C-alpha cells in the first residue's frame, strides 16, 4: 500500500517516465531470456536445386516452422529437425533431382510407340547411372550420355556403343577412380566397352577414355615421391642435428613417355635338323660318232661306223634346320624414375665442431661424407643412373623473436568465438541495471525525500514531528545517518534551531524528573 501511495503521489510526467523505464527493462530481460533459451538452428538440407528448395520452403511456411536460409542451405530449429525430415519425407520431399527407372512408370497405354519407349528407357538408364556416380565421395555434379544405336533387324554391321560421363569434382580425381566409372558404365550397358566410355571434367579435361591426357599423373607421382623422400631423410638427420637444424630438398625426375620395345634373338648353336630331302636322277644319251669317210658313203659302209653313249646321274639333298628363337617385348610406362637429386643443408653450429680446432676442415669433410653415405643408403641413390647428392654445412641465422607468431591460447580462442555474444549480454545487463537503479529507484525515492520538508522539522513541529520525519526518511533511505549529515550540511540554520529545541526539551524533562523525585520522597516521609 505504501508503494502505491508513493506511486500515486508522483507527478504525471514522472509516472510516464517510470512506466517507460519499466517497459524497457521488461523488454531487455525478455530479449536476454529469449536469447538464452532459444533453440539453436541446425542444417536441414543443402545443395538442392532451386525448384526443390522452393517446395521445401513452401511446406515449412504452411506448417509455421521457423527457418533460415544461408546461401544454398536451409536451417531449422535443432529440436525439430528430425520430425521435420520425417514429415517432408512422407510428402515425397525433397524430390530427387535426377529421375531414373520411375520414368518408365509413366510410359503406358496403346499410344506409346517403340521409339518412345526406347527413348524413355535410355533416359531412365542415364538417370540411374547418374545417381550412382553422384553417390561417389567428392563428386558434386554428374551427367551421363549414352550413344544408343537404333539397330535395324536387316543390318549386318553393328556399330560400337559409346558413352560419356561429364562430372564436376570437389577434389582431384585419380586415374583409378576414373577407370572405375568407365567400367561401371560399361557393365550397365550391354555391348559397351570400357575403353569407349569417356570421363570428362570441364576444368581438367578428359580423365579417362579415348585421347585421355595422362601427362599430369607422372608429375603428381614425382612430387609425391619427392615429398616422401624428404620426410625420410629428415627423420634420419634430426636425431643427430636436432629439430629445425636440417633442410632437405629432393627432386625426382620421372619419364612421361610410354614406349614398347620388341626384340627377336636367334641361337645358331642350337640348330636341329627339322627336315631332310634327297633327290637322285639318272639319264642316258646315245649319238653318232666319227667323221665323214668313203666307207660311210658306201651302201654298207654305215655298219662299220662307230657311235657313243653317255649316262648322267644327279643327286640333290635339301636339309631344313630348326633354330631356337627368343622374342622379348618390353613396355616402359610413364612414371619410371630417371634421376634423383638431393640437396641437404645442415646447421654447422648444431654439429658440435669447434671452429678453433686445427683440423676443422678435415672433420667437416669427414662428417659430410658420413652424412652423404647415410642419405645415399636411405634414398636408394644410383650413381650409374645419374643421381646426385649435395651436402652443405653452414651456420643458420637466428630467427628474430618479433617475427614469430604465437599460437593463440585457449583463452584467446574463447574470446575470439564468444567475445561479441558475451559483450552483447553484458551490455544488455548493464542497461537493465541502469534502468533499475538509475531511473526507477530514484523516482520512487524522490517523494520520500520531498516528504522530509523544513516545515516538518521546524521549531513548531516538536520532537514528535521531527521523530516521525526522521523515521519516514529512515524507511526510505538505507543509511539515515548519511541523509541527516547531508541535510545538516544543506540546512545549517534549521538544524541549529532543531538542536536548540531538543536541548530545551531535555532540560525541561530533567527539571520535571527532579520535582517528581522530591515529591515522592516527601510522600514517603509523611507516611512514616
Short mmCIF file of C-alpha atoms in Angstrom, two decimals:
data_model
loop_
_atom_site.label_atom_id
_atom_site.label_comp_id
_atom_site.label_asym_id
_atom_site.label_seq_id
_atom_site.Cartn_x
_atom_site.Cartn_y
_atom_site.Cartn_z
CA UNK A 1 0.00 0.00 0.00
CA UNK A 2 2.83 2.34 0.80
CA UNK A 3 4.32 1.72 -2.65
CA UNK A 4 1.00 2.53 -4.31
CA UNK A 5 0.62 5.69 -2.23
CA UNK A 6 4.12 6.79 -3.22
CA UNK A 7 3.40 5.99 -6.86
CA UNK A 8 0.16 7.99 -6.80
CA UNK A 9 1.91 10.94 -5.21
CA UNK A 10 4.33 11.27 -8.20
CA UNK A 11 3.61 13.77 -10.98
CA UNK A 12 2.14 12.52 -14.24
CA UNK A 13 5.37 13.14 -16.15
CA UNK A 14 7.34 11.03 -13.71
CA UNK A 15 4.72 8.31 -13.81
CA UNK A 16 5.08 8.16 -17.61
CA UNK A 17 8.88 8.05 -17.36
CA UNK A 18 8.60 5.30 -14.77
CA UNK A 19 6.25 3.29 -17.00
CA UNK A 20 8.63 3.67 -19.99
CA UNK A 21 11.63 2.60 -17.88
CA UNK A 22 9.81 -0.46 -16.54
CA UNK A 23 8.68 -1.41 -20.06
CA UNK A 24 12.26 -1.08 -21.38
CA UNK A 25 13.60 -3.17 -18.53
CA UNK A 26 11.00 -5.88 -19.16
CA UNK A 27 11.79 -5.89 -22.91
CA UNK A 28 15.53 -6.17 -22.24
CA UNK A 29 15.00 -9.02 -19.80
CA UNK A 30 12.71 -10.78 -22.26
CA UNK A 31 15.33 -10.45 -25.01
CA UNK A 32 18.00 -11.89 -22.73
CA UNK A 33 15.84 -14.80 -21.66
CA UNK A 34 14.79 -15.48 -25.23
CA UNK A 35 18.40 -15.49 -26.43
CA UNK A 36 19.46 -17.82 -23.64
CA UNK A 37 16.58 -20.28 -24.12
CA UNK A 38 16.38 -20.13 -27.92
CA UNK A 39 16.76 -23.45 -29.74
CA UNK A 40 19.87 -23.28 -31.97
CA UNK A 41 19.40 -23.61 -35.72
CA UNK A 42 20.83 -26.64 -37.50
CA UNK A 43 21.16 -27.73 -41.13
CA UNK A 44 18.11 -29.32 -42.74
CA UNK A 45 19.13 -29.62 -46.42
CA UNK A 46 21.75 -28.03 -48.65
CA UNK A 47 22.78 -28.13 -52.29
CA UNK A 48 19.22 -28.60 -53.59
CA UNK A 49 18.02 -27.30 -56.89
CA UNK A 50 16.03 -24.04 -56.66
CA UNK A 51 12.73 -25.68 -57.59
CA UNK A 52 13.06 -28.43 -54.97
CA UNK A 53 14.27 -25.97 -52.32
CA UNK A 54 11.22 -23.80 -53.06
CA UNK A 55 8.91 -26.77 -52.42
CA UNK A 56 10.51 -27.36 -49.02
CA UNK A 57 10.31 -23.68 -48.05
CA UNK A 58 6.64 -23.58 -49.07
CA UNK A 59 5.90 -26.59 -46.86
CA UNK A 60 7.76 -25.04 -43.92
CA UNK A 61 5.77 -21.82 -44.27
CA UNK A 62 2.49 -23.69 -44.37
CA UNK A 63 3.35 -25.64 -41.22
CA UNK A 64 4.53 -22.48 -39.40
CA UNK A 65 8.03 -23.81 -38.81
CA UNK A 66 10.73 -21.11 -38.39
CA UNK A 67 13.61 -21.42 -40.81
CA UNK A 68 16.67 -19.57 -42.05
CA UNK A 69 18.29 -19.52 -45.50
CA UNK A 70 22.05 -19.14 -45.77
CA UNK A 71 23.27 -19.49 -49.32
CA UNK A 72 22.09 -22.87 -50.62
CA UNK A 73 21.39 -24.26 -47.13
CA UNK A 74 18.14 -24.33 -45.14
CA UNK A 75 18.35 -24.24 -41.33
CA UNK A 76 15.61 -25.18 -38.85
CA UNK A 77 15.49 -25.47 -35.03
CA UNK A 78 17.67 -28.31 -33.84
CA UNK A 79 15.00 -29.91 -31.68
CA UNK A 80 12.53 -30.14 -34.60
CA UNK A 81 14.91 -31.21 -37.36
CA UNK A 82 14.24 -34.96 -37.28
CA UNK A 83 10.47 -34.52 -37.06
CA UNK A 84 10.56 -32.07 -39.99
CA UNK A 85 12.56 -34.50 -42.10
CA UNK A 86 10.11 -37.33 -41.46
CA UNK A 87 7.19 -35.05 -42.30
CA UNK A 88 8.79 -33.91 -45.56
CA UNK A 89 9.74 -37.47 -46.48
CA UNK A 90 6.11 -38.52 -46.01
CA UNK A 91 5.17 -35.98 -48.68
CA UNK A 92 7.97 -37.08 -51.02
CA UNK A 93 10.25 -34.11 -50.32
CA UNK A 94 12.90 -33.37 -51.30
CA UNK A 95 12.25 -34.82 -54.71
CA UNK A 96 15.30 -36.38 -56.41
CA UNK A 97 16.94 -34.06 -58.92
CA UNK A 98 17.64 -36.97 -61.28
CA UNK A 99 14.90 -39.37 -62.36
CA UNK A 100 15.67 -43.00 -63.06
CA UNK A 101 13.50 -46.01 -63.70
CA UNK A 102 10.45 -44.19 -62.34
CA UNK A 103 10.22 -42.62 -65.80
CA UNK A 104 9.04 -45.97 -67.12
CA UNK A 105 6.01 -45.84 -64.84
CA UNK A 106 4.61 -43.04 -66.95
CA UNK A 107 5.14 -44.93 -70.21
CA UNK A 108 1.91 -46.87 -70.64
CA UNK A 109 -1.03 -47.04 -72.96
CA UNK A 110 -1.53 -48.06 -76.52
CA UNK A 111 -0.28 -44.76 -77.92
CA UNK A 112 3.35 -45.39 -76.97
CA UNK A 113 5.49 -46.41 -79.90
CA UNK A 114 8.70 -48.41 -79.76
CA UNK A 115 10.78 -45.29 -80.38
CA UNK A 116 9.14 -43.50 -77.48
CA UNK A 117 9.70 -46.46 -75.18
CA UNK A 118 13.35 -46.74 -76.22
CA UNK A 119 13.90 -43.04 -75.55
CA UNK A 120 12.32 -43.35 -72.10
CA UNK A 121 14.38 -46.46 -71.38
CA UNK A 122 17.70 -44.80 -72.19
CA UNK A 123 16.71 -41.72 -70.18
CA UNK A 124 15.99 -43.97 -67.21
CA UNK A 125 19.31 -45.78 -67.68
CA UNK A 126 21.21 -42.49 -67.76
CA UNK A 127 19.40 -41.28 -64.64
CA UNK A 128 20.26 -44.42 -62.68
CA UNK A 129 23.91 -44.18 -63.68
CA UNK A 130 23.96 -40.50 -62.72
CA UNK A 131 22.59 -41.33 -59.26
CA UNK A 132 25.30 -43.93 -58.74
CA UNK A 133 28.05 -41.53 -59.78
CA UNK A 134 26.70 -38.77 -57.53
CA UNK A 135 27.00 -41.18 -54.59
CA UNK A 136 30.79 -41.24 -55.04
CA UNK A 137 32.52 -39.03 -52.41
CA UNK A 138 33.86 -35.83 -53.94
CA UNK A 139 31.55 -35.71 -56.98
CA UNK A 140 29.50 -32.50 -56.98
CA UNK A 141 27.53 -32.93 -60.21
CA UNK A 142 27.36 -35.53 -62.96
CA UNK A 143 25.63 -36.20 -66.25
CA UNK A 144 25.67 -39.42 -68.31
CA UNK A 145 25.08 -39.63 -72.06
CA UNK A 146 24.71 -43.00 -73.77
CA UNK A 147 25.05 -43.18 -77.53
CA UNK A 148 22.13 -45.57 -78.12
CA UNK A 149 22.13 -47.15 -81.56
CA UNK A 150 18.79 -47.79 -83.22
CA UNK A 151 19.82 -51.05 -84.91
CA UNK A 152 17.81 -52.39 -87.77
CA UNK A 153 16.98 -56.07 -87.97
CA UNK A 154 18.17 -56.18 -91.56
CA UNK A 155 21.56 -54.62 -90.81
CA UNK A 156 24.59 -56.91 -90.70
CA UNK A 157 27.08 -54.45 -89.20
CA UNK A 158 26.60 -53.37 -85.63
CA UNK A 159 28.43 -50.14 -84.67
CA UNK A 160 30.07 -49.95 -81.29
CA UNK A 161 28.23 -48.46 -78.34
CA UNK A 162 29.69 -45.25 -76.89
CA UNK A 163 29.03 -43.23 -73.75
CA UNK A 164 30.35 -40.14 -71.99
CA UNK A 165 30.28 -39.03 -68.34
CA UNK A 166 30.61 -35.32 -67.55
CA UNK A 167 31.23 -34.57 -63.90
CA UNK A 168 32.47 -31.86 -61.55
CA UNK A 169 34.53 -32.87 -58.53
CA UNK A 170 35.35 -31.06 -55.30
CA UNK A 171 38.86 -32.53 -55.28
CA UNK A 172 41.19 -34.12 -57.83
CA UNK A 173 40.03 -37.50 -59.11
CA UNK A 174 42.65 -40.19 -59.55
CA UNK A 175 43.05 -42.31 -62.66
CA UNK A 176 41.79 -45.37 -60.77
CA UNK A 177 38.54 -43.63 -59.87
CA UNK A 178 38.01 -42.53 -63.46
CA UNK A 179 38.58 -46.09 -64.71
CA UNK A 180 36.15 -47.38 -62.10
CA UNK A 181 33.47 -45.06 -63.53
CA UNK A 182 34.30 -46.36 -67.01
CA UNK A 183 33.79 -49.98 -66.01
CA UNK A 184 30.65 -49.18 -64.04
CA UNK A 185 29.01 -47.55 -67.07
CA UNK A 186 30.25 -50.26 -69.45
CA UNK A 187 28.86 -53.09 -67.33
CA UNK A 188 25.48 -51.37 -67.07
CA UNK A 189 25.04 -51.08 -70.86
CA UNK A 190 25.08 -54.23 -72.95
CA UNK A 191 27.65 -54.22 -75.75
CA UNK A 192 29.56 -51.22 -74.37
CA UNK A 193 33.31 -51.49 -73.84
CA UNK A 194 35.09 -49.68 -71.04
CA UNK A 195 37.57 -48.02 -73.40
CA UNK A 196 34.65 -46.48 -75.32
CA UNK A 197 33.45 -44.57 -72.24
CA UNK A 198 34.90 -41.06 -71.85
CA UNK A 199 35.07 -39.47 -68.39
CA UNK A 200 35.25 -35.70 -68.83
CA UNK A 201 35.87 -32.90 -66.37
CA UNK A 202 35.13 -29.46 -67.86
CA UNK A 203 38.09 -27.97 -65.95
CA UNK A 204 40.70 -30.76 -66.07
CA UNK A 205 39.83 -32.21 -69.47
CA UNK A 206 39.47 -35.90 -70.33
CA UNK A 207 40.19 -38.01 -67.26
CA UNK A 208 39.74 -41.41 -68.90
CA UNK A 209 38.77 -42.81 -72.26
CA UNK A 210 39.88 -42.03 -75.80
CA UNK A 211 42.63 -39.42 -76.03
CA UNK A 212 42.89 -39.19 -72.26
CA UNK A 213 45.53 -36.74 -71.11
CA UNK A 214 47.73 -38.56 -68.60
CA UNK A 215 50.68 -36.22 -68.69
CA UNK A 216 49.88 -34.74 -65.30
CA UNK A 217 49.78 -38.09 -63.49
CA UNK A 218 53.56 -38.74 -63.64
CA UNK A 219 54.21 -35.21 -62.35
CA UNK A 220 51.92 -35.82 -59.38
CA UNK A 221 53.63 -39.14 -58.69
CA UNK A 222 57.06 -37.48 -58.85
CA UNK A 223 56.02 -34.77 -56.40
CA UNK A 224 54.66 -37.41 -54.02
CA UNK A 225 57.87 -39.44 -54.19
CA UNK A 226 59.97 -36.35 -53.58
CA UNK A 227 57.90 -35.39 -50.53
CA UNK A 228 58.18 -38.88 -49.04
CA UNK A 229 61.91 -38.87 -49.71
CA UNK A 230 62.37 -35.55 -47.90
CA UNK A 231 60.45 -36.81 -44.86
CA UNK A 232 62.51 -39.99 -44.74
CA UNK A 233 65.80 -38.10 -44.86
CA UNK A 234 64.66 -35.60 -42.21
CA UNK A 235 63.70 -38.46 -39.89
CA UNK A 236 67.30 -39.71 -40.13
CA UNK A 237 69.03 -36.35 -39.71
CA UNK A 238 67.01 -34.71 -36.94
CA UNK A 239 68.03 -37.19 -34.19
CA UNK A 240 71.65 -36.19 -34.85
CA UNK A 241 71.45 -32.47 -35.60
CA UNK A 242 68.23 -31.65 -33.76
CA UNK A 243 64.84 -30.48 -34.90
CA UNK A 244 65.00 -27.44 -37.16
CA UNK A 245 68.72 -27.77 -37.92
CA UNK A 246 68.34 -29.56 -41.27
CA UNK A 247 66.79 -28.57 -44.58
CA UNK A 248 66.21 -31.19 -47.28
CA UNK A 249 65.10 -30.66 -50.87
CA UNK A 250 64.59 -33.64 -53.18
CA UNK A 251 63.76 -33.70 -56.87
CA UNK A 252 62.63 -36.83 -58.69
CA UNK A 253 62.66 -36.82 -62.48
CA UNK A 254 60.30 -39.38 -63.99
CA UNK A 255 59.60 -40.47 -67.52
CA UNK A 256 56.43 -39.19 -69.14
CA UNK A 257 56.56 -41.34 -72.24
CA UNK A 258 55.15 -44.75 -72.91
CA UNK A 259 57.42 -46.97 -75.01
CA UNK A 260 57.15 -50.56 -76.24
CA UNK A 261 60.35 -52.34 -77.41
CA UNK A 262 60.30 -55.73 -79.21
CA UNK A 263 63.41 -57.87 -79.85
CA UNK A 264 63.96 -61.27 -81.54
CA UNK A 265 67.14 -63.31 -80.77
CA UNK A 266 68.33 -66.43 -82.64
CA UNK A 267 70.81 -69.02 -81.22
CA UNK A 268 72.86 -70.57 -84.06
CA UNK A 269 74.45 -73.18 -81.81
CA UNK A 270 71.11 -74.76 -81.01
CA UNK A 271 70.13 -75.73 -84.57
CA UNK A 272 68.36 -79.06 -85.05
CA UNK A 273 67.55 -80.82 -88.35
CA UNK A 274 63.86 -80.48 -88.88
CA UNK A 275 63.60 -81.96 -92.45
CA UNK A 276 65.99 -83.60 -94.94
CA UNK A 277 65.07 -84.33 -98.58
CA UNK A 278 67.30 -86.27 -101.15
CA UNK A 279 66.62 -86.35 -104.91
CA UNK A 280 68.58 -88.81 -107.23
CA UNK A 281 68.15 -88.67 -111.04
CA UNK A 282 69.89 -90.81 -113.78
CA UNK A 283 69.89 -90.12 -117.58
CA UNK A 284 71.48 -91.85 -120.68
CA UNK A 285 72.02 -90.40 -124.18
CA UNK A 286 73.35 -92.06 -127.46
CA UNK A 287 74.68 -90.33 -130.62
CA UNK A 288 76.68 -90.91 -133.81
CA UNK A 289 80.40 -90.62 -133.70
CA UNK A 290 83.38 -90.30 -136.16
CA UNK A 291 83.91 -88.20 -139.29
CA UNK A 292 82.75 -88.39 -142.92
CA UNK A 293 84.75 -91.07 -144.95
CA UNK A 294 84.44 -93.03 -148.26
CA UNK A 295 83.19 -96.02 -146.38
CA UNK A 296 80.34 -94.06 -144.92
CA UNK A 297 79.16 -93.35 -148.43
CA UNK A 298 79.06 -96.96 -149.48
CA UNK A 299 75.78 -98.85 -149.28
CA UNK A 300 77.02 -100.92 -146.40
CA UNK A 301 79.51 -98.55 -145.10
CA UNK A 302 77.34 -97.37 -142.28
CA UNK A 303 77.50 -100.59 -140.41
CA UNK A 304 81.15 -100.36 -139.98
CA UNK A 305 80.87 -96.88 -138.40
CA UNK A 306 81.25 -96.21 -134.60
CA UNK A 307 78.85 -94.46 -132.08
CA UNK A 308 79.00 -93.19 -128.36
CA UNK A 309 76.57 -93.47 -125.41
CA UNK A 310 76.55 -91.20 -122.20
CA UNK A 311 74.93 -91.69 -118.78
CA UNK A 312 74.12 -88.77 -116.34
CA UNK A 313 73.45 -89.14 -112.60
CA UNK A 314 72.22 -86.17 -110.40
CA UNK A 315 71.81 -86.25 -106.58
CA UNK A 316 70.18 -83.32 -104.67
CA UNK A 317 69.78 -83.10 -100.88
CA UNK A 318 67.76 -80.43 -99.05
CA UNK A 319 68.16 -80.03 -95.28
CA UNK A 320 65.98 -77.72 -93.08
CA UNK A 321 67.20 -76.73 -89.63
CA UNK A 322 65.20 -75.52 -86.56
CA UNK A 323 66.91 -72.71 -84.61
CA UNK A 324 65.88 -71.52 -81.12
CA UNK A 325 64.17 -68.14 -81.29
CA UNK A 326 63.64 -65.75 -78.33
CA UNK A 327 61.10 -62.91 -78.61
CA UNK A 328 61.25 -60.13 -75.98
CA UNK A 329 58.75 -57.28 -75.62
CA UNK A 330 59.47 -54.53 -73.08
CA UNK A 331 56.85 -51.86 -72.25
CA UNK A 332 58.03 -48.76 -70.42
CA UNK A 333 55.15 -46.95 -68.69
CA UNK A 334 55.16 -43.28 -67.66
CA UNK A 335 56.43 -42.72 -64.14
CA UNK A 336 59.74 -44.56 -64.26
CA UNK A 337 62.36 -42.82 -62.15
CA UNK A 338 65.13 -41.42 -64.33
CA UNK A 339 67.10 -39.33 -61.87
CA UNK A 340 67.08 -38.30 -58.19
CA UNK A 341 68.70 -35.10 -56.97
CA UNK A 342 69.01 -34.37 -53.23
CA UNK A 343 70.28 -31.18 -51.59
CA UNK A 344 70.85 -31.08 -47.81
CA UNK A 345 71.70 -28.03 -45.71
CA UNK A 346 72.84 -28.66 -42.12
CA UNK A 347 73.35 -26.20 -39.30
CA UNK A 348 77.07 -26.18 -38.64
CA UNK A 349 76.57 -24.86 -35.11
CA UNK A 350 74.49 -27.90 -34.14
CA UNK A 351 77.17 -30.44 -35.15
CA UNK A 352 79.46 -29.73 -32.23
CA UNK A 353 82.55 -28.86 -34.32
CA UNK A 354 84.95 -26.43 -32.67
CA UNK A 355 85.75 -23.66 -35.19
CA UNK A 356 89.08 -23.01 -33.44
CA UNK A 357 90.32 -26.60 -33.91
CA UNK A 358 93.31 -27.16 -36.15
CA UNK A 359 91.75 -29.93 -38.21
CA UNK A 360 88.30 -28.34 -38.51
CA UNK A 361 88.31 -28.71 -42.32
CA UNK A 362 89.10 -32.42 -42.08
CA UNK A 363 86.41 -33.00 -39.51
CA UNK A 364 83.88 -31.13 -41.62
CA UNK A 365 84.70 -33.15 -44.73
CA UNK A 366 84.57 -36.43 -42.82
CA UNK A 367 81.20 -35.58 -41.29
CA UNK A 368 79.80 -34.51 -44.67
CA UNK A 369 80.98 -37.81 -46.17
CA UNK A 370 79.30 -39.78 -43.37
CA UNK A 371 76.04 -37.91 -43.92
CA UNK A 372 76.27 -38.44 -47.67
CA UNK A 373 76.71 -42.20 -47.25
CA UNK A 374 73.77 -42.33 -44.83
CA UNK A 375 71.48 -40.37 -47.18
CA UNK A 376 72.55 -42.42 -50.20
CA UNK A 377 71.63 -45.64 -48.41
CA UNK A 378 68.28 -44.29 -47.27
CA UNK A 379 67.24 -42.76 -50.60
CA UNK A 380 68.49 -45.58 -52.85
CA UNK A 381 70.89 -43.39 -54.82
CA UNK A 382 72.19 -44.97 -58.03
CA UNK A 383 75.22 -43.15 -59.37
CA UNK A 384 75.07 -45.09 -62.65
CA UNK A 385 71.65 -43.59 -63.28
CA UNK A 386 72.97 -40.09 -62.67
CA UNK A 387 71.69 -39.49 -59.13
CA UNK A 388 73.49 -36.78 -57.15
CA UNK A 389 73.70 -35.66 -53.52
CA UNK A 390 74.84 -32.24 -52.36
CA UNK A 391 75.54 -31.59 -48.63
CA UNK A 392 76.49 -28.20 -47.24
CA UNK A 393 77.37 -27.30 -43.64
CA UNK A 394 76.58 -23.68 -42.82
CA UNK A 395 75.56 -21.77 -39.69
CA UNK A 396 71.87 -20.92 -39.56
CA UNK A 397 70.76 -17.39 -38.83
CA UNK A 398 68.63 -16.96 -35.74
CA UNK A 399 65.04 -16.05 -36.50
CA UNK A 400 64.01 -12.78 -34.76
CA UNK A 401 61.56 -13.36 -31.98
CA UNK A 402 59.45 -10.44 -33.17
CA UNK A 403 58.76 -12.19 -36.47
CA UNK A 404 57.35 -15.27 -34.80
CA UNK A 405 53.61 -15.58 -34.43
CA UNK A 406 52.49 -17.24 -31.25
CA UNK A 407 49.81 -19.85 -31.36
CA UNK A 408 46.64 -18.43 -29.81
CA UNK A 409 45.87 -19.93 -26.45
CA UNK A 410 42.61 -21.31 -25.20
CA UNK A 411 41.60 -18.01 -23.63
CA UNK A 412 42.21 -16.14 -26.89
CA UNK A 413 40.25 -18.68 -28.86
CA UNK A 414 37.33 -18.42 -26.43
CA UNK A 415 37.49 -14.64 -26.64
CA UNK A 416 37.50 -14.79 -30.42
CA UNK A 417 34.50 -17.11 -30.53
CA UNK A 418 32.32 -15.74 -27.74
CA UNK A 419 33.51 -12.14 -27.33
CA UNK A 420 30.71 -10.44 -29.26
CA UNK A 421 27.93 -12.58 -27.82
CA UNK A 422 29.28 -12.09 -24.29
CA UNK A 423 29.69 -8.35 -24.86
CA UNK A 424 26.11 -8.16 -26.10
CA UNK A 425 24.81 -9.94 -23.00
CA UNK A 426 26.94 -7.71 -20.76
CA UNK A 427 25.64 -4.53 -22.40
CA UNK A 428 22.06 -5.67 -22.07
CA UNK A 429 22.68 -6.49 -18.42
CA UNK A 430 24.15 -3.06 -17.83
CA UNK A 431 21.15 -1.46 -19.50
CA UNK A 432 18.83 -3.37 -17.19
CA UNK A 433 20.85 -2.36 -14.11
CA UNK A 434 20.98 1.28 -15.18
CA UNK A 435 17.26 1.36 -15.83
CA UNK A 436 16.53 -0.29 -12.48
CA UNK A 437 18.95 1.64 -10.29
CA UNK A 438 19.33 4.92 -12.11
CA UNK A 439 15.77 5.60 -13.17
CA UNK A 440 13.18 3.55 -11.32
CA UNK A 441 14.65 3.67 -7.83
CA UNK A 442 15.37 7.44 -7.71
CA UNK A 443 11.86 8.17 -8.95
CA UNK A 444 10.35 6.09 -6.17
CA UNK A 445 12.60 7.59 -3.51
CA UNK A 446 12.14 11.21 -4.63
CA UNK A 447 8.74 11.54 -2.96
CA UNK A 448 10.09 10.35 0.37
CA UNK A 449 12.89 12.87 0.16
CA UNK A 450 10.36 15.59 -0.56
CA UNK A 451 8.26 14.47 2.44
CA UNK A 452 11.10 15.43 4.81
CA UNK A 453 10.47 19.18 4.42
CA UNK A 454 11.70 22.00 6.62
CA UNK A 455 8.18 22.59 7.94
CA UNK A 456 8.14 19.03 9.35
CA UNK A 457 11.48 19.61 11.02
CA UNK A 458 10.81 23.24 12.06
CA UNK A 459 10.69 24.60 15.56
CA UNK A 460 6.93 24.40 15.78
CA UNK A 461 6.77 20.73 14.77
CA UNK A 462 8.09 19.50 18.06
CA UNK A 463 10.11 16.47 18.91
CA UNK A 464 7.35 14.09 17.88
CA UNK A 465 7.02 15.59 14.38
CA UNK A 466 10.76 15.56 13.93
CA UNK A 467 10.91 11.97 15.04
CA UNK A 468 8.21 11.00 12.52
CA UNK A 469 10.01 12.85 9.75
CA UNK A 470 13.30 11.19 10.56
CA UNK A 471 11.59 7.83 10.84
CA UNK A 472 9.90 8.24 7.47
CA UNK A 473 13.23 9.24 5.94
CA UNK A 474 14.85 6.19 7.53
CA UNK A 475 12.22 3.95 6.00
CA UNK A 476 13.11 5.16 2.56
CA UNK A 477 16.82 5.72 2.83
CA UNK A 478 19.03 2.76 3.57
CA UNK A 479 21.51 4.97 5.51
CA UNK A 480 19.69 7.58 7.70
CA UNK A 481 22.91 8.95 9.18
CA UNK A 482 24.21 9.89 5.76
CA UNK A 483 20.90 11.53 4.97
CA UNK A 484 20.94 13.54 8.23
CA UNK A 485 24.51 14.58 7.53
CA UNK A 486 23.60 15.87 4.08
CA UNK A 487 20.51 17.57 5.49
CA UNK A 488 22.52 19.29 8.25
CA UNK A 489 25.07 20.45 5.66
CA UNK A 490 22.44 21.90 3.32
CA UNK A 491 20.22 23.48 6.07
CA UNK A 492 22.53 24.58 8.84
CA UNK A 493 20.21 27.22 10.39
CA UNK A 494 17.23 24.92 10.58
CA UNK A 495 19.40 22.16 12.03
CA UNK A 496 20.75 24.54 14.72
CA UNK A 497 17.20 25.60 15.66
CA UNK A 498 16.11 21.99 15.87
CA UNK A 499 19.02 21.07 18.12
CA UNK A 500 18.28 24.10 20.35
CA UNK A 501 14.68 22.94 20.69
CA UNK A 502 15.81 19.40 21.54
CA UNK A 503 18.16 20.75 24.28
CA UNK A 504 15.34 22.90 25.81
CA UNK A 505 13.04 19.91 25.92
CA UNK A 506 15.75 17.83 27.59
CA UNK A 507 16.26 20.48 30.27
CA UNK A 508 12.51 20.70 30.95
CA UNK A 509 12.22 16.96 31.15
CA UNK A 510 15.17 16.95 33.62
CA UNK A 511 13.52 19.52 35.94
CA UNK A 512 10.26 17.57 35.81
CA UNK A 513 12.06 14.46 36.90
CA UNK A 514 13.69 16.26 39.85
CA UNK A 515 10.30 17.60 41.03
CA UNK A 516 8.72 14.18 40.80
CA UNK A 517 11.57 12.66 42.78
CA UNK A 518 11.29 15.26 45.54
CA UNK A 519 7.52 14.73 45.69
CA UNK A 520 7.94 11.05 46.07
CA UNK A 521 10.50 11.46 48.85
CA UNK A 522 8.18 13.82 50.73
CA UNK A 523 5.28 11.42 50.40
CA UNK A 524 7.30 8.63 51.82
CA UNK A 525 8.34 10.77 54.82
CA UNK A 526 4.73 11.70 55.57
CA UNK A 527 3.67 8.09 55.54
CA UNK A 528 6.40 7.22 58.01
#
